[in-house]
Amino acid sequence: MGITRRTTLAGAAATGVGVPLLAACGKGGSNASAGPTAAAGEKLGPASDVPVGGGTIYADQRIVVTQPSQGTFEGFSAVCTHQGCLVSTVSDGTINCTCHGSKFSIQDGSVEHGPATSPLSRVEVKDDGGQITTA
Ligand code: FES
């Protein structure tokens, strides 16, 4: 009687989880942590350069302009909300950042695919006589 058995399992080693090194963002000089640079009224380029269902990236001004439907132009910051790379392509209905794979809607800049969690900020643009201009 009175057998006391102590179970003394060795505690699982819980401290051995390694933390992989994070890949550096923005290699190649594409990091652009600042926002759009265009002042109101600045001409970005011909409206005909912005394909229907697609968009054009104006890297110098850090603005992406899309045309979700014929004659409707939307402007957004081209600075990815994840870690500040410039978005690099517009295809298949999304604005794409190739740094880590985030995708944003060409309609409203909302996140379609992470790791970004915040939408691209809007930049007001208009078609001014065939020229896309910041408003
Ligand atoms: S900066 Fe990471 S996905 Fe754009």
Coordinates of N, CA and C and ligand atoms in Angstrom, one line a residue:
M1 N 0.8 -1.2 0.0 CA 0.0 0.0 0.0 C 0.9 1.2 0.0
G2 N 0.3 2.2 -0.4 CA 1.0 3.5 -0.4 C 2.1 3.6 -1.4
I3 N 1.9 2.9 -2.5 CA 2.9 3.0 -3.5 C 2.8 4.3 -4.2
T4 N 3.7 5.1 -4.1 CA 3.7 6.4 -4.7 C 4.6 6.4 -5.9
R5 N 4.0 6.6 -7.0 CA 4.8 6.6 -8.2 C 4.8 8.0 -8.8
R6 N 5.9 8.4 -8.8 CA 6.1 9.7 -9.4 C 6.5 9.6 -10.9
T7 N 5.7 10.2 -11.7 CA 6.0 10.1 -13.1 C 6.9 11.4 -13.4
T8 N 8.0 11.1 -13.7 CA 8.9 12.3 -13.9 C 9.4 12.2 -15.3
L9 N 8.5 12.4 -16.2 CA 8.9 12.4 -17.6 C 9.8 13.6 -17.8
A10 N 10.8 13.4 -18.5 CA 11.7 14.5 -18.9 C 10.9 15.5 -19.7
G11 N 10.9 16.7 -19.3 CA 10.2 17.8 -20.0 C 10.6 17.8 -21.4
A12 N 9.6 17.9 -22.3 CA 10.0 18.1 -23.7 C 10.8 19.3 -23.9
A13 N 11.8 19.1 -24.7 CA 12.6 20.3 -24.9 C 11.9 21.3 -25.8
A14 N 11.4 22.3 -25.2 CA 10.5 23.2 -26.0 C 11.2 24.5 -26.4
T15 N 12.5 24.5 -26.2 CA 13.2 25.7 -26.5 C 14.1 25.6 -27.7
G16 N 13.9 24.5 -28.4 CA 14.8 24.3 -29.5 C 14.3 24.7 -30.9
V17 N 13.3 25.5 -30.9 CA 12.7 26.0 -32.2 C 13.6 27.0 -32.8
G18 N 14.1 26.8 -33.9 CA 14.9 27.7 -34.5 C 14.1 28.8 -35.2
V19 N 14.7 30.0 -35.3 CA 14.0 31.1 -36.1 C 14.8 31.3 -37.3
P20 N 14.2 31.0 -38.5 CA 15.0 31.2 -39.7 C 15.2 32.7 -39.9
L21 N 16.3 32.9 -40.6 CA 16.6 34.3 -40.9 C 15.6 34.8 -41.9
L22 N 15.2 36.0 -41.7 CA 14.2 36.6 -42.6 C 15.0 37.2 -43.8
A23 N 14.4 36.9 -44.9 CA 15.0 37.4 -46.2 C 14.8 38.9 -46.2
A24 N 15.9 39.6 -46.6 CA 15.8 41.0 -46.7 C 14.8 41.5 -47.8
C25 N 14.1 42.5 -47.5 CA 13.2 43.0 -48.5 C 13.8 44.2 -49.3
G26 N 13.4 44.3 -50.5 CA 13.8 45.5 -51.2 C 15.1 45.3 -51.9
K27 N 15.6 44.1 -52.1 CA 16.9 44.0 -52.7 C 16.8 44.5 -54.2
G28 N 17.8 45.0 -54.7 CA 17.7 45.5 -56.0 C 17.3 47.0 -56.1
G29 N 17.1 47.6 -55.0 CA 16.8 49.0 -55.0 C 15.4 49.3 -55.3
S30 N 14.5 48.3 -55.2 CA 13.1 48.6 -55.5 C 12.3 49.1 -54.3
N31 N 12.9 49.1 -53.1 CA 12.2 49.5 -52.0 C 11.8 51.0 -52.0
A32 N 10.6 51.3 -51.7 CA 10.1 52.7 -51.8 C 9.2 52.9 -50.6
S33 N 9.8 53.2 -49.5 CA 8.9 53.3 -48.3 C 8.1 54.6 -48.3
A34 N 8.5 55.6 -49.1 CA 7.8 56.8 -49.2 C 6.6 56.6 -50.1
G35 N 5.6 57.5 -50.0 CA 4.4 57.4 -50.8 C 4.5 58.0 -52.1
P36 N 3.4 58.2 -52.8 CA 3.4 58.8 -54.1 C 4.0 60.2 -54.1
T37 N 4.6 60.6 -55.2 CA 5.3 61.9 -55.2 C 4.7 63.0 -56.1
A38 N 3.6 62.6 -56.8 CA 3.1 63.5 -57.7 C 2.2 64.6 -57.0
A39 N 2.4 65.8 -57.5 CA 1.5 66.9 -57.0 C 0.2 66.9 -57.8
A40 N -0.8 67.5 -57.2 CA -2.1 67.6 -57.9 C -1.9 68.3 -59.3
G41 N -2.5 67.7 -60.3 CA -2.4 68.3 -61.6 C -1.3 67.8 -62.5
E42 N -0.5 66.9 -61.9 CA 0.6 66.4 -62.7 C 0.2 65.3 -63.7
K43 N 0.7 65.5 -64.9 CA 0.3 64.5 -66.0 C 1.2 63.3 -65.8
L44 N 0.5 62.1 -65.8 CA 1.3 60.9 -65.7 C 1.6 60.2 -67.0
G45 N 0.6 60.3 -68.0 CA 0.9 59.7 -69.3 C -0.5 59.6 -70.0
P46 N -0.4 59.1 -71.2 CA -1.6 59.0 -72.0 C -2.6 58.0 -71.5
A47 N -3.9 58.3 -71.5 CA -4.9 57.3 -71.0 C -4.8 56.0 -71.8
S48 N -4.4 56.2 -73.1 CA -4.3 55.0 -73.9 C -3.2 54.0 -73.5
D49 N -2.4 54.4 -72.6 CA -1.3 53.5 -72.0 C -1.9 52.6 -71.0
V50 N -3.1 52.9 -70.5 CA -3.7 52.1 -69.4 C -4.7 51.2 -70.0
P51 N -4.4 49.9 -70.0 CA -5.3 48.9 -70.6 C -6.6 48.7 -69.8
V52 N -7.7 48.5 -70.5 CA -8.9 48.1 -69.9 C -8.7 46.8 -69.2
G53 N -9.1 46.7 -67.9 CA -8.9 45.5 -67.2 C -7.5 45.3 -66.7
G54 N -6.7 46.3 -66.8 CA -5.3 46.2 -66.3 C -4.9 47.6 -65.8
G55 N -3.6 47.9 -65.9 CA -3.1 49.1 -65.3 C -1.7 49.4 -65.7
T56 N -1.3 50.6 -65.3 CA 0.1 51.0 -65.6 C 0.7 51.6 -64.4
I57 N 2.0 51.2 -64.2 CA 2.7 51.7 -63.0 C 3.6 52.8 -63.4
Y58 N 3.4 54.0 -62.7 CA 4.3 55.1 -62.9 C 5.3 55.2 -61.8
A59 N 6.4 54.5 -62.0 CA 7.4 54.3 -60.9 C 7.9 55.6 -60.4
D60 N 8.2 56.6 -61.2 CA 8.8 57.8 -60.8 C 7.9 58.5 -59.8
Q61 N 6.6 58.4 -60.0 CA 5.6 59.1 -59.2 C 5.1 58.2 -58.1
R62 N 5.4 56.9 -58.2 CA 5.0 55.9 -57.2 C 3.4 55.8 -57.2
I63 N 2.9 55.8 -58.4 CA 1.4 55.7 -58.6 C 1.1 54.6 -59.6
V64 N 0.1 53.8 -59.3 CA -0.4 52.9 -60.3 C -1.8 53.3 -60.7
V65 N -2.1 53.3 -62.0 CA -3.4 53.7 -62.5 C -4.0 52.5 -63.2
T66 N -5.2 52.2 -62.8 CA -5.9 51.1 -63.5 C -7.1 51.5 -64.2
Q67 N -7.6 50.7 -65.1 CA -8.9 51.0 -65.8 C -9.8 49.7 -65.7
P68 N -10.4 49.5 -64.6 CA -11.2 48.3 -64.3 C -12.3 48.1 -65.4
S69 N -12.9 49.2 -65.9 CA -13.8 49.1 -67.0 C -13.6 50.3 -67.9
Q70 N -14.0 50.2 -69.1 CA -13.7 51.2 -70.2 C -14.1 52.6 -69.7
G71 N -13.1 53.5 -69.6 CA -13.3 54.9 -69.3 C -13.3 55.2 -67.8
T72 N -13.2 54.1 -67.0 CA -13.1 54.4 -65.5 C -11.6 54.2 -65.0
F73 N -11.0 55.2 -64.6 CA -9.6 55.2 -64.1 C -9.6 55.3 -62.6
E74 N -8.8 54.4 -62.0 CA -8.6 54.4 -60.6 C -7.1 54.6 -60.3
G75 N -6.7 55.4 -59.3 CA -5.3 55.6 -59.0 C -5.0 55.1 -57.6
F76 N -3.9 54.6 -57.4 CA -3.4 54.1 -56.1 C -2.0 54.4 -55.9
S77 N -1.6 54.4 -54.6 CA -0.1 54.4 -54.3 C 0.5 53.1 -54.8
A78 N 1.6 53.2 -55.4 CA 2.3 52.0 -55.9 C 3.2 51.4 -54.9
V79 N 3.2 51.9 -53.7 CA 4.0 51.4 -52.6 C 3.3 50.3 -51.8
C80 N 3.8 49.1 -51.9 CA 3.1 48.0 -51.3 C 3.0 48.2 -49.8
T81 N 1.8 47.9 -49.2 CA 1.6 48.2 -47.8 C 2.2 47.1 -46.9
H82 N 2.8 46.1 -47.5 CA 3.5 45.1 -46.7 C 4.8 45.6 -46.1
Q83 N 5.8 45.7 -47.0 CA 7.0 46.2 -46.5 C 7.6 47.3 -47.4
G84 N 6.8 47.9 -48.2 CA 7.2 49.1 -48.9 C 7.9 49.0 -50.3
C85 N 7.9 47.8 -50.8 CA 8.4 47.7 -52.2 C 7.5 48.4 -53.2
L86 N 8.0 48.7 -54.3 CA 7.1 49.2 -55.4 C 6.4 48.0 -56.0
V87 N 5.1 48.1 -56.2 CA 4.4 47.0 -56.9 C 5.0 46.9 -58.3
S88 N 5.0 45.7 -58.9 CA 5.8 45.6 -60.1 C 5.0 45.2 -61.4
T89 N 3.8 44.6 -61.2 CA 3.0 44.3 -62.4 C 1.6 44.4 -62.1
V90 N 0.8 44.5 -63.2 CA -0.7 44.5 -63.1 C -1.1 43.4 -64.1
S91 N -1.8 42.4 -63.6 CA -2.2 41.3 -64.5 C -3.4 40.6 -63.8
D92 N -4.3 40.0 -64.6 CA -5.4 39.2 -64.2 C -6.2 39.8 -63.1
G93 N -6.4 41.2 -63.2 CA -7.3 41.8 -62.3 C -6.6 42.3 -61.0
T94 N -5.3 42.1 -60.9 CA -4.6 42.5 -59.6 C -3.4 43.3 -59.9
I95 N -3.0 44.1 -58.9 CA -1.8 44.8 -58.9 C -0.9 44.0 -58.0
N96 N 0.3 43.7 -58.5 CA 1.1 42.6 -57.9 C 2.5 43.2 -57.4
C97 N 2.8 42.7 -56.2 CA 4.1 43.0 -55.6 C 4.9 41.7 -55.6
T98 N 6.0 41.7 -56.3 CA 6.7 40.5 -56.4 C 7.7 40.3 -55.2
C99 N 7.8 41.3 -54.3 CA 8.7 41.1 -53.2 C 8.3 39.9 -52.4
H100 N 7.0 39.8 -52.0 CA 6.6 38.7 -51.2 C 5.3 38.1 -51.7
G101 N 4.8 38.6 -52.8 CA 3.6 38.0 -53.4 C 2.2 38.6 -53.1
S102 N 2.2 39.8 -52.6 CA 0.9 40.4 -52.3 C 0.3 40.9 -53.6
K103 N -1.1 40.8 -53.6 CA -1.9 41.2 -54.7 C -3.0 42.1 -54.3
F104 N -3.3 43.1 -55.1 CA -4.3 44.1 -54.7 C -5.3 44.3 -55.9
S105 N -6.5 44.5 -55.5 CA -7.6 44.6 -56.6 C -7.3 45.9 -57.4
I106 N -7.5 45.7 -58.7 CA -7.4 46.9 -59.6 C -8.6 47.8 -59.4
Q107 N -9.7 47.3 -58.8 CA -10.9 48.1 -58.7 C -10.8 49.1 -57.5
D108 N -10.3 48.6 -56.4 CA -10.3 49.4 -55.2 C -9.1 49.4 -54.3
G109 N -8.1 48.6 -54.8 CA -6.8 48.5 -54.1 C -6.8 47.6 -52.9
S110 N -8.0 46.9 -52.7 CA -8.1 46.0 -51.5 C -7.2 44.8 -51.7
V111 N -6.8 44.2 -50.6 CA -5.9 43.0 -50.6 C -6.6 41.8 -51.2
E112 N -6.1 41.2 -52.2 CA -6.6 40.0 -52.8 C -5.8 38.8 -52.3
H113 N -4.5 39.1 -52.0 CA -3.6 38.0 -51.5 C -2.5 38.6 -50.7
G114 N -2.3 38.0 -49.5 CA -1.3 38.5 -48.6 C 0.1 38.2 -49.1
P115 N 1.1 38.6 -48.3 CA 1.0 38.9 -46.8 C 0.5 40.3 -46.5
A116 N 0.4 41.2 -47.4 CA -0.1 42.5 -47.1 C -1.5 42.4 -46.4
T117 N -1.8 43.2 -45.5 CA -3.1 43.2 -44.8 C -3.9 44.5 -45.0
S118 N -3.2 45.5 -45.6 CA -3.9 46.8 -45.8 C -4.0 47.1 -47.2
P119 N -5.1 47.8 -47.7 CA -5.2 48.1 -49.1 C -4.2 49.2 -49.5
L120 N -4.0 49.3 -50.8 CA -3.2 50.4 -51.3 C -4.0 51.7 -51.1
S121 N -3.3 52.7 -50.8 CA -4.1 54.0 -50.6 C -4.4 54.6 -51.9
R122 N -5.6 55.2 -52.0 CA -6.0 55.8 -53.2 C -5.3 57.1 -53.6
V123 N -5.2 57.3 -54.8 CA -4.7 58.6 -55.4 C -5.7 59.0 -56.4
E124 N -6.2 60.2 -56.2 CA -7.2 60.7 -57.2 C -6.6 61.0 -58.5
V125 N -7.1 60.4 -59.6 CA -6.6 60.7 -60.9 C -7.9 60.9 -61.8
K126 N -7.6 61.5 -63.0 CA -8.7 61.7 -63.9 C -8.1 61.7 -65.3
D127 N -9.0 61.4 -66.3 CA -8.6 61.5 -67.7 C -8.9 62.9 -68.1
D128 N -7.8 63.6 -68.4 CA -7.9 65.0 -68.7 C -7.6 65.2 -70.2
G129 N -8.6 65.1 -71.0 CA -8.3 65.2 -72.5 C -7.4 64.1 -73.0
G130 N -7.5 62.9 -72.5 CA -6.6 61.8 -73.0 C -5.3 61.7 -72.2
Q131 N -5.1 62.5 -71.2 CA -4.0 62.4 -70.4 C -4.4 62.1 -68.9
I132 N -3.8 61.0 -68.4 CA -4.1 60.7 -67.0 C -3.4 61.7 -66.1
T133 N -4.1 62.4 -65.3 CA -3.6 63.5 -64.5 C -4.0 63.3 -63.0
T134 N -3.1 63.6 -62.1 CA -3.5 63.6 -60.7 C -4.5 64.7 -60.4
A135 N -5.5 64.4 -59.6 CA -6.5 65.4 -59.3 C -6.3 66.1 -57.9
Ligands
FES1 S1 6.7 44.4 -49.8 FE1 6.2 42.4 -49.2 S2 4.6 41.8 -50.6 FE2 5.1 43.8 -51.2

